[in-house]
């Protein structure tokens, strides 16, 4: 099953199994490894180029939001309970 970005957002939510970031002259390349289904289970890289200021703004945001999710999981919050 290919990953297709078409139509109106929001698109299907992709579950990344790995993530990495690499500096390039043009910006930071964020690579998410996403499992796909088909005849064979495989993973594909989804690459996104970020301007340095965008990549920097994600640092505190991702850490904060990850902490929120971890607290929800510890407290047994389910999808319907989320704000």
CSV table of C-alpha atoms in Angstrom, one decimal:
chain,number,residue,atom,x,y,z
A,1,UNK,CA,0.0,0.0,0.0
A,2,UNK,CA,1.7,3.2,-1.1
A,3,UNK,CA,1.7,6.3,1.1
A,4,UNK,CA,-0.3,8.9,-0.8
A,5,UNK,CA,-0.8,12.6,0.2
A,6,UNK,CA,-3.7,13.8,-1.9
A,7,UNK,CA,-7.1,15.3,-1.3
A,8,UNK,CA,-7.8,17.5,1.6
A,9,UNK,CA,-6.0,17.2,5.0
A,10,UNK,CA,-6.0,15.7,7.5
A,11,UNK,CA,-4.3,12.8,5.8
A,12,UNK,CA,-4.1,9.4,7.3
A,13,UNK,CA,-1.9,9.4,10.4
A,14,UNK,CA,1.3,7.6,9.8
A,15,UNK,CA,3.0,5.6,12.7
A,16,UNK,CA,6.7,6.2,12.6
A,17,UNK,CA,8.8,3.3,13.8
A,18,UNK,CA,12.0,5.4,13.8
A,19,UNK,CA,13.1,9.0,13.4
A,20,UNK,CA,16.3,10.7,12.7
A,21,UNK,CA,17.5,14.2,11.8
A,22,UNK,CA,20.5,15.1,9.6
A,23,UNK,CA,21.9,18.6,9.0
A,24,UNK,CA,22.3,19.7,5.4
A,25,UNK,CA,23.2,23.1,4.0
A,26,UNK,CA,19.6,23.6,2.8
A,27,UNK,CA,18.2,22.7,6.3
A,28,UNK,CA,17.6,19.8,8.6
A,29,UNK,CA,16.3,16.6,6.9
A,30,UNK,CA,13.9,14.8,9.2
A,31,UNK,CA,13.5,11.1,8.2
A,32,UNK,CA,10.7,9.1,9.6
A,33,UNK,CA,10.6,5.3,8.9
A,34,UNK,CA,7.0,4.2,8.3
A,35,UNK,CA,5.8,0.6,8.0
A,36,UNK,CA,3.6,-0.1,5.0
A,37,UNK,CA,1.5,-3.1,4.3
A,38,UNK,CA,1.3,-4.9,1.0
A,39,UNK,CA,2.3,-8.3,-0.3
A,40,UNK,CA,5.4,-8.0,2.0
A,41,UNK,CA,5.6,-5.9,5.1
A,42,UNK,CA,8.2,-3.3,4.6
A,43,UNK,CA,9.2,0.2,5.8
A,44,UNK,CA,9.7,3.3,3.7
A,45,UNK,CA,11.5,6.5,4.6
A,46,UNK,CA,9.5,9.7,4.6
A,47,UNK,CA,11.8,12.7,4.4
A,48,UNK,CA,10.9,16.3,5.2
A,49,UNK,CA,13.2,19.2,4.9
A,50,UNK,CA,12.9,21.8,7.7
A,51,UNK,CA,14.4,25.3,7.8
A,52,UNK,CA,16.7,25.6,10.8
A,53,UNK,CA,14.3,27.9,12.7
A,54,UNK,CA,11.5,25.4,12.2
A,55,UNK,CA,13.6,22.5,13.4
A,56,UNK,CA,14.7,24.5,16.4
A,57,UNK,CA,11.1,25.3,17.3
A,58,UNK,CA,10.2,21.6,17.3
A,59,UNK,CA,12.8,20.8,20.0
A,60,UNK,CA,10.9,22.0,23.1
A,61,UNK,CA,7.5,21.3,21.5
A,62,UNK,CA,8.2,17.6,20.9
A,63,UNK,CA,9.7,17.1,24.3
A,64,UNK,CA,6.7,18.8,26.0
A,65,UNK,CA,4.1,16.9,24.0
A,66,UNK,CA,5.9,13.6,24.5
A,67,UNK,CA,5.8,14.2,28.3
A,68,UNK,CA,2.0,14.8,28.1
A,69,UNK,CA,1.4,11.6,26.2
A,70,UNK,CA,3.6,9.7,28.7
A,71,UNK,CA,1.6,11.1,31.7
A,72,UNK,CA,-1.7,10.2,29.9
A,73,UNK,CA,-0.4,6.6,29.5
A,74,UNK,CA,0.7,6.3,33.1
A,75,UNK,CA,-2.7,7.6,34.2
A,76,UNK,CA,-4.7,5.2,31.9
A,77,UNK,CA,-6.2,8.0,29.8
A,78,UNK,CA,-7.9,6.7,26.7
A,79,UNK,CA,-8.7,8.5,23.4
A,80,UNK,CA,-12.2,9.6,24.5
A,81,UNK,CA,-10.7,11.2,27.7
A,82,UNK,CA,-8.2,13.4,25.9
A,83,UNK,CA,-8.9,17.1,25.9
